[in-house]
């Protein structure tokens, strides 16, 4: 694929006009609710893009041919809300509103559900995993009780624990989750955004809330956390973004809020190089901010319906999925290749099958990737 | 010029009284000189002062012994010259005659010279011409005869020599040696500056009797020289005789004579320059203003600068121009002069002295012609403004100009360029007049201005309206500065800028210097504003290679488009939309509905058909309640979409509403626009598949063959409506609103719309009856007074010719076409509006083409 970088904005007094999408993927044929880039680390090969739609299908898009190369149907026509690949084994996790988490085997052209985990919550909460490259990995998902989060050890599906807030806290349902591990200690931690607008940090092994901060007055719809800078950003149904940080004592603190033009943020993602972040707006627009200063950088208007999700590829490509059934791909502020800053952990998906050369349809067939 | 012409007099003290009869156009040197001194030997011949050249009859001269001696000598010499074949004898005879020309070592007595010049010189020259032949010149070797022969022509009295030269050239038949010799001699004559001598000789003949005839002939020959020579020599003509070379030469010679006149005035001699004026005038009448004035004006401009004598000579020169040449000269002068000051210096108060000049300057150039450039108008009106005596003329001119500018008949019948010209003249007048002068005739001026503004704004031609607005704004501000300023909304364009520049006074001159410091700080601030709040200017300047710097390369894009989203309020169904537009008090919802309505109509044709007429009604009556961006466009597009979706009932509704009483002009125009746009959309087959796809999402091989009948049916249905409308049109007495009177703008638009409909109805079966009805409609209105209406009618005729099949035209509409031909020819020739003429020519061409294709068919 050619370089898809926007012309670098120069220092001229008059700002450049807002950029257009590099290209647009059509053909999901229903609203796009989940996006996940797969592979393509360090720009060796072109990544694939996975999208989950309202009609329950998962599409695998080639970013080179710009076509869907495969479609996975495993959720009985119910909305797919979350997609995540595992670091090893070419496995994909998909969460659907049919109360199932499916584990797909995509290796060598297979696309079968090898396992599934029953969900017990009808909410919109997306799950989260913590996988360090070993056989065993950890999964956090909304639990049976309204306000519970369940932690499982995978692939054995053994329940590790259930995180239930104290009786007097009443944070409402969990809305979004993120499992992570600090560099300093091996203890797994969980960040959870709740219905009452607060974000809580759980120590999973001790099953207790380390800290909690009220960020919003409306439910937290999405957040992202930069573990290196110990700072996170969250969006909610209200008209503001909240930036909060975690100090040495593992206490959450509000840093600042950033006012928006229109209310409603469905998803927030920080780019792997921690330079910029993007938000998915109910106002049909993607907003791009400078992550360190929270300076607004761009407002991307293309979609004609609510944007449900955004995702960054390791090479910096931005994808946005919208209710108008389209996925727009953008290239902004190219990542400098000599950047020595380590990339954010959570977007490092599984390594692709070692396919030589470009990711053409032909190669995918040859490699047995497709059915 | 009557004898009332005042004389220009030398500012020297008058020491003696003048004798002799006063002649018009004489410039008096103040001293009545008796016998001019021989210092002016260049001008021999009858060059005496008014006393010396007392009237002498030929009888008197015969009595004089000196006179008869001259006669004898000349007669003998002529005899010798005409009969002798002896070269030496001829040479000596010529030498002896040369005495009488003066300048030789042994000149004859002045009296004898004079007698020779007056009585015998022409005869001698004719004799010399008669003898000229190759053999005669060969009588002495080495061309010894030629130089003395030619010297008589070049050194003798110039006027006679010139006449004989011209006469002999004209009299000779066919090309011959003699003709070529004479032509060369004439070229030599011109080259030697003898033309100045010819003219100068006429300046001193103050009291010569019976010379008008001579002057007349000289004048004709002098100015007509290029024509005569051109006729005579045809292809062999010499460059010197071409008008583009001859007239500049004439101009230079004129200047030399004028210089001589000025010199002699300074010395106190009288002289007359009426002959020079006549030469100048006649050259101008011959259309040679550019050549002759191109030489004269720049020189005169320099010479009259600060020199009273030159100025007076110059004024006199213009004054003495005969009336019939005045216009040609003045227009040439106004064109050649570089500004009002120059014009004022050259003309003086000519307009006060000469009626003809006043007529030309204040009426002819301003009202009867309009080909002159703006700088010319500026120098002309500036000239009127430069002298207090002439200023009343300027006020008068402004009054008359404004009256013409505002006259509704002139607006209707004058061509647009002339209206522009008059408008410019009005503005220049205003710029030249002082407030006090304007105040004196304010009422009159305001009255004609207001009448003019009214009739101009009534016009249906945008250019006329625009002129009205611009001039009204400027004029009202100048005429009535205390009143509230008049402001019209018109877009800036080249014309408006040009017109406004005419009145922009000089005080603007120092503004740029003020403006530049004001601009500078802004420019300096701009980069600061662009820099980030985090980085700051100093950090950048130091070029710190820290983490801070690397972040600053993220420069924001333009985010001005990030506005609050109102779509949440937009209705999702057409019925909700109608409801929101009619009854909503929530303006955001109303706006959102307005913005959504076109999309909803296109997306759900079935739902639209259910409410189509109601929706059209709502949209037609919709008023702009909030300042929505592009309200007009949104409404129009929605209406067009409704008509396209459900043509029959909606078009019927709209056409019926067109004649209803309670509509504004705007709404009626909208109806016409919407109908035209909808017809256009319906007649374009490419548009429909797209709409169909929206309706039925299954793209089952959209072959154009199946689509085409669909749109054609729709169009025909549409067109049938229209034809019904025509018949309605003629059934109705048209009293519902004054379509044939005040509302000519609507009528014009109606005619244009009908033409467009006709054009779009090409290839339909209704085209023929429709064309017939339309031609009838055109025929009844063909002499409408409004140019816009006529333009509409003419384009409708063209549309009929284009849309109705040629075969049907002749079978179904022969009479109409036969009648239309002469009418179109008439319009093409005589209409005052240029667009009308062009349209008529186009229609005529179509008609001709039609005849060409059909005539071969008709005989069998």
PDB file of N, CA and C in Angstrom, chain A residues 6-7 9-11 15-19 261-262 275-276 283-285 287 290 292 295-299 332-333, chain B residues 526-527 530-534 540 547-548 550-559 561-567:
ATOM      1  N   UNK A   6      -1.189  12.031   5.874  1.00  0.00           N
ATOM      2  CA  UNK A   6      -1.690  13.355   5.528  1.00  0.00           C
ATOM      3  C   UNK A   6      -0.514  14.288   5.372  1.00  0.00           C
ATOM      4  N   UNK A   7      -0.638  15.310   4.544  1.00  0.00           N
ATOM      5  CA  UNK A   7       0.465  16.269   4.421  1.00  0.00           C
ATOM      6  C   UNK A   7       0.735  16.891   5.773  1.00  0.00           C
ATOM      7  N   UNK A   9       1.048  19.263   8.588  1.00  0.00           N
ATOM      8  CA  UNK A   9       0.592  20.647   8.726  1.00  0.00           C
ATOM      9  C   UNK A   9       1.788  21.536   8.986  1.00  0.00           C
ATOM     10  N   UNK A  10       1.909  22.586   8.264  1.00  0.00           N
ATOM     11  CA  UNK A  10       3.049  23.465   8.481  1.00  0.00           C
ATOM     12  C   UNK A  10       2.706  24.550   9.492  1.00  0.00           C
ATOM     13  N   UNK A  11       3.658  25.378   9.753  1.00  0.00           N
ATOM     14  CA  UNK A  11       3.477  26.387  10.795  1.00  0.00           C
ATOM     15  C   UNK A  11       2.848  27.663  10.258  1.00  0.00           C
ATOM     16  N   UNK A  15      -4.764  27.821   9.431  1.00  0.00           N
ATOM     17  CA  UNK A  15      -4.761  26.369   9.620  1.00  0.00           C
ATOM     18  C   UNK A  15      -5.167  25.651   8.347  1.00  0.00           C
ATOM     19  N   UNK A  16      -4.671  24.443   8.243  1.00  0.00           N
ATOM     20  CA  UNK A  16      -5.036  23.619   7.089  1.00  0.00           C
ATOM     21  C   UNK A  16      -6.500  23.229   7.199  1.00  0.00           C
ATOM     22  N   UNK A  17      -7.134  23.025   6.072  1.00  0.00           N
ATOM     23  CA  UNK A  17      -8.513  22.541   6.157  1.00  0.00           C
ATOM     24  C   UNK A  17      -8.524  21.142   6.742  1.00  0.00           C
ATOM     25  N   UNK A  18      -9.620  20.774   7.410  1.00  0.00           N
ATOM     26  CA  UNK A  18      -9.666  19.449   8.028  1.00  0.00           C
ATOM     27  C   UNK A  18      -9.443  18.361   6.981  1.00  0.00           C
ATOM     28  N   UNK A  19      -8.710  17.311   7.355  1.00  0.00           N
ATOM     29  CA  UNK A  19      -8.363  16.283   6.367  1.00  0.00           C
ATOM     30  C   UNK A  19      -9.563  15.401   6.012  1.00  0.00           C
ATOM     31  N   UNK A 261     -17.873  20.379  22.123  1.00  0.00           N
ATOM     32  CA  UNK A 261     -18.959  21.133  21.489  1.00  0.00           C
ATOM     33  C   UNK A 261     -20.296  20.415  21.643  1.00  0.00           C
ATOM     34  N   UNK A 262     -20.258  19.118  21.428  1.00  0.00           N
ATOM     35  CA  UNK A 262     -21.500  18.347  21.501  1.00  0.00           C
ATOM     36  C   UNK A 262     -21.332  17.232  22.527  1.00  0.00           C
ATOM     37  N   UNK A 275       1.110   9.930  21.502  1.00  0.00           N
ATOM     38  CA  UNK A 275       1.151  11.330  21.068  1.00  0.00           C
ATOM     39  C   UNK A 275      -0.242  11.934  21.057  1.00  0.00           C
ATOM     40  N   UNK A 276      -1.160  11.194  20.464  1.00  0.00           N
ATOM     41  CA  UNK A 276      -2.499  11.764  20.305  1.00  0.00           C
ATOM     42  C   UNK A 276      -3.538  10.766  20.775  1.00  0.00           C
ATOM     43  N   UNK A 283     -21.879  12.974  18.019  1.00  0.00           N
ATOM     44  CA  UNK A 283     -22.184  14.039  17.059  1.00  0.00           C
ATOM     45  C   UNK A 283     -21.612  13.726  15.676  1.00  0.00           C
ATOM     46  N   UNK A 284     -21.298  12.468  15.403  1.00  0.00           N
ATOM     47  CA  UNK A 284     -20.834  11.985  14.098  1.00  0.00           C
ATOM     48  C   UNK A 284     -19.392  12.379  13.814  1.00  0.00           C
ATOM     49  N   UNK A 285     -18.698  12.905  14.800  1.00  0.00           N
ATOM     50  CA  UNK A 285     -17.348  13.397  14.522  1.00  0.00           C
ATOM     51  C   UNK A 285     -16.313  12.687  15.367  1.00  0.00           C
ATOM     52  N   UNK A 287     -12.838  13.336  17.179  1.00  0.00           N
ATOM     53  CA  UNK A 287     -11.999  14.445  17.625  1.00  0.00           C
ATOM     54  C   UNK A 287     -10.620  13.912  17.966  1.00  0.00           C
ATOM     55  N   UNK A 290      -4.139  16.313  21.397  1.00  0.00           N
ATOM     56  CA  UNK A 290      -2.756  16.107  21.787  1.00  0.00           C
ATOM     57  C   UNK A 290      -2.818  15.471  23.180  1.00  0.00           C
ATOM     58  N   UNK A 292      -0.609  14.880  25.585  1.00  0.00           N
ATOM     59  CA  UNK A 292       0.074  15.497  26.721  1.00  0.00           C
ATOM     60  C   UNK A 292      -0.628  16.786  27.160  1.00  0.00           C
ATOM     61  N   UNK A 295      -4.578  19.519  23.881  1.00  0.00           N
ATOM     62  CA  UNK A 295      -4.941  20.544  22.895  1.00  0.00           C
ATOM     63  C   UNK A 295      -5.720  19.896  21.751  1.00  0.00           C
ATOM     64  N   UNK A 296      -6.845  20.465  21.362  1.00  0.00           N
ATOM     65  CA  UNK A 296      -7.586  19.898  20.242  1.00  0.00           C
ATOM     66  C   UNK A 296      -6.774  20.042  18.951  1.00  0.00           C
ATOM     67  N   UNK A 297      -6.710  18.978  18.179  1.00  0.00           N
ATOM     68  CA  UNK A 297      -5.915  19.023  16.948  1.00  0.00           C
ATOM     69  C   UNK A 297      -6.770  18.964  15.690  1.00  0.00           C
ATOM     70  N   UNK A 298      -7.830  18.181  15.742  1.00  0.00           N
ATOM     71  CA  UNK A 298      -8.641  18.064  14.521  1.00  0.00           C
ATOM     72  C   UNK A 298     -10.029  17.569  14.878  1.00  0.00           C
ATOM     73  N   UNK A 299     -10.960  17.967  14.063  1.00  0.00           N
ATOM     74  CA  UNK A 299     -12.311  17.434  14.164  1.00  0.00           C
ATOM     75  C   UNK A 299     -12.607  16.801  12.808  1.00  0.00           C
ATOM     76  N   UNK A 332      -3.199  10.561  10.348  1.00  0.00           N
ATOM     77  CA  UNK A 332      -2.892  11.901  10.848  1.00  0.00           C
ATOM     78  C   UNK A 332      -1.569  11.866  11.595  1.00  0.00           C
ATOM     79  N   UNK A 333      -0.835  12.933  11.554  1.00  0.00           N
ATOM     80  CA  UNK A 333       0.374  13.081  12.359  1.00  0.00           C
ATOM     81  C   UNK A 333       1.185  11.790  12.376  1.00  0.00           C
TER      82      UNK A 333
ATOM     83  N   UNK B 526       0.113  37.873  14.098  1.00  0.00           N
ATOM     84  CA  UNK B 526      -0.440  36.639  13.561  1.00  0.00           C
ATOM     85  C   UNK B 526       0.362  35.388  13.913  1.00  0.00           C
ATOM     86  N   UNK B 527       1.685  35.408  13.715  1.00  0.00           N
ATOM     87  CA  UNK B 527       2.415  34.196  14.039  1.00  0.00           C
ATOM     88  C   UNK B 527       2.318  33.845  15.509  1.00  0.00           C
ATOM     89  N   UNK B 530      -0.600  31.882  16.302  1.00  0.00           N
ATOM     90  CA  UNK B 530      -0.572  30.526  15.789  1.00  0.00           C
ATOM     91  C   UNK B 530       0.204  29.562  16.686  1.00  0.00           C
ATOM     92  N   UNK B 531       1.086  30.066  17.502  1.00  0.00           N
ATOM     93  CA  UNK B 531       1.925  29.173  18.280  1.00  0.00           C
ATOM     94  C   UNK B 531       1.144  28.575  19.442  1.00  0.00           C
ATOM     95  N   UNK B 532       1.626  27.504  19.953  1.00  0.00           N
ATOM     96  CA  UNK B 532       0.900  26.786  21.002  1.00  0.00           C
ATOM     97  C   UNK B 532       1.031  27.489  22.339  1.00  0.00           C
ATOM     98  N   UNK B 533       0.050  27.212  23.198  1.00  0.00           N
ATOM     99  CA  UNK B 533       0.102  27.837  24.516  1.00  0.00           C
ATOM    100  C   UNK B 533       1.204  27.190  25.350  1.00  0.00           C
ATOM    101  N   UNK B 534       1.482  25.900  25.075  1.00  0.00           N
ATOM    102  CA  UNK B 534       2.463  25.166  25.889  1.00  0.00           C
ATOM    103  C   UNK B 534       3.887  25.546  25.507  1.00  0.00           C
ATOM    104  N   UNK B 540      10.680  28.308  21.459  1.00  0.00           N
ATOM    105  CA  UNK B 540      10.954  28.048  20.057  1.00  0.00           C
ATOM    106  C   UNK B 540      12.213  28.760  19.624  1.00  0.00           C
ATOM    107  N   UNK B 547      11.779  17.470  24.948  1.00  0.00           N
ATOM    108  CA  UNK B 547      10.553  16.756  24.607  1.00  0.00           C
ATOM    109  C   UNK B 547       9.469  17.733  24.166  1.00  0.00           C
ATOM    110  N   UNK B 548       9.515  18.926  24.757  1.00  0.00           N
ATOM    111  CA  UNK B 548       8.508  19.942  24.450  1.00  0.00           C
ATOM    112  C   UNK B 548       8.469  20.219  22.956  1.00  0.00           C
ATOM    113  N   UNK B 550       9.390  18.433  20.403  1.00  0.00           N
ATOM    114  CA  UNK B 550       8.935  17.385  19.499  1.00  0.00           C
ATOM    115  C   UNK B 550       7.410  17.317  19.473  1.00  0.00           C
ATOM    116  N   UNK B 551       6.770  17.787  20.547  1.00  0.00           N
ATOM    117  CA  UNK B 551       5.313  17.755  20.562  1.00  0.00           C
ATOM    118  C   UNK B 551       4.703  18.875  19.740  1.00  0.00           C
ATOM    119  N   UNK B 552       5.500  19.888  19.531  1.00  0.00           N
ATOM    120  CA  UNK B 552       4.921  21.057  18.880  1.00  0.00           C
ATOM    121  C   UNK B 552       4.754  20.876  17.385  1.00  0.00           C
ATOM    122  N   UNK B 553       5.275  19.751  16.880  1.00  0.00           N
ATOM    123  CA  UNK B 553       5.063  19.573  15.451  1.00  0.00           C
ATOM    124  C   UNK B 553       3.631  19.145  15.156  1.00  0.00           C
ATOM    125  N   UNK B 554       2.850  18.910  16.186  1.00  0.00           N
ATOM    126  CA  UNK B 554       1.448  18.566  15.952  1.00  0.00           C
ATOM    127  C   UNK B 554       0.640  19.846  15.833  1.00  0.00           C
ATOM    128  N   UNK B 555       0.475  20.290  14.615  1.00  0.00           N
ATOM    129  CA  UNK B 555      -0.221  21.565  14.402  1.00  0.00           C
ATOM    130  C   UNK B 555      -1.691  21.283  14.128  1.00  0.00           C
ATOM    131  N   UNK B 556      -2.553  22.006  14.813  1.00  0.00           N
ATOM    132  CA  UNK B 556      -3.982  21.714  14.643  1.00  0.00           C
ATOM    133  C   UNK B 556      -4.463  21.998  13.222  1.00  0.00           C
ATOM    134  N   UNK B 557      -5.438  21.231  12.814  1.00  0.00           N
ATOM    135  CA  UNK B 557      -6.137  21.533  11.571  1.00  0.00           C
ATOM    136  C   UNK B 557      -7.201  22.579  11.865  1.00  0.00           C
ATOM    137  N   UNK B 558      -7.788  23.070  10.806  1.00  0.00           N
ATOM    138  CA  UNK B 558      -8.879  24.039  10.945  1.00  0.00           C
ATOM    139  C   UNK B 558     -10.070  23.344  11.619  1.00  0.00           C
ATOM    140  N   UNK B 559     -10.523  23.929  12.729  1.00  0.00           N
ATOM    141  CA  UNK B 559     -11.637  23.300  13.428  1.00  0.00           C
ATOM    142  C   UNK B 559     -12.874  24.183  13.450  1.00  0.00           C
ATOM    143  N   UNK B 561     -15.248  24.226  11.545  1.00  0.00           N
ATOM    144  CA  UNK B 561     -16.475  23.523  11.174  1.00  0.00           C
ATOM    145  C   UNK B 561     -17.119  22.797  12.339  1.00  0.00           C
ATOM    146  N   UNK B 562     -16.458  22.844  13.482  1.00  0.00           N
ATOM    147  CA  UNK B 562     -16.961  22.085  14.622  1.00  0.00           C
ATOM    148  C   UNK B 562     -18.067  22.864  15.319  1.00  0.00           C
ATOM    149  N   UNK B 563     -19.270  22.721  14.837  1.00  0.00           N
ATOM    150  CA  UNK B 563     -20.370  23.448  15.452  1.00  0.00           C
ATOM    151  C   UNK B 563     -21.333  22.503  16.128  1.00  0.00           C
ATOM    152  N   UNK B 564     -22.204  23.104  16.904  1.00  0.00           N
ATOM    153  CA  UNK B 564     -23.165  22.280  17.623  1.00  0.00           C
ATOM    154  C   UNK B 564     -24.072  21.559  16.644  1.00  0.00           C
ATOM    155  N   UNK B 565     -24.355  20.347  16.984  1.00  0.00           N
ATOM    156  CA  UNK B 565     -25.141  19.515  16.091  1.00  0.00           C
ATOM    157  C   UNK B 565     -26.618  19.704  16.399  1.00  0.00           C
ATOM    158  N   UNK B 566     -27.382  19.965  15.355  1.00  0.00           N
ATOM    159  CA  UNK B 566     -28.812  20.178  15.595  1.00  0.00           C
ATOM    160  C   UNK B 566     -29.638  19.026  15.042  1.00  0.00           C
ATOM    161  N   UNK B 567     -28.944  18.074  14.452  1.00  0.00           N
ATOM    162  CA  UNK B 567     -29.690  17.033  13.749  1.00  0.00           C
ATOM    163  C   UNK B 567     -30.536  16.220  14.709  1.00  0.00           C
TER     164      UNK B 567
END
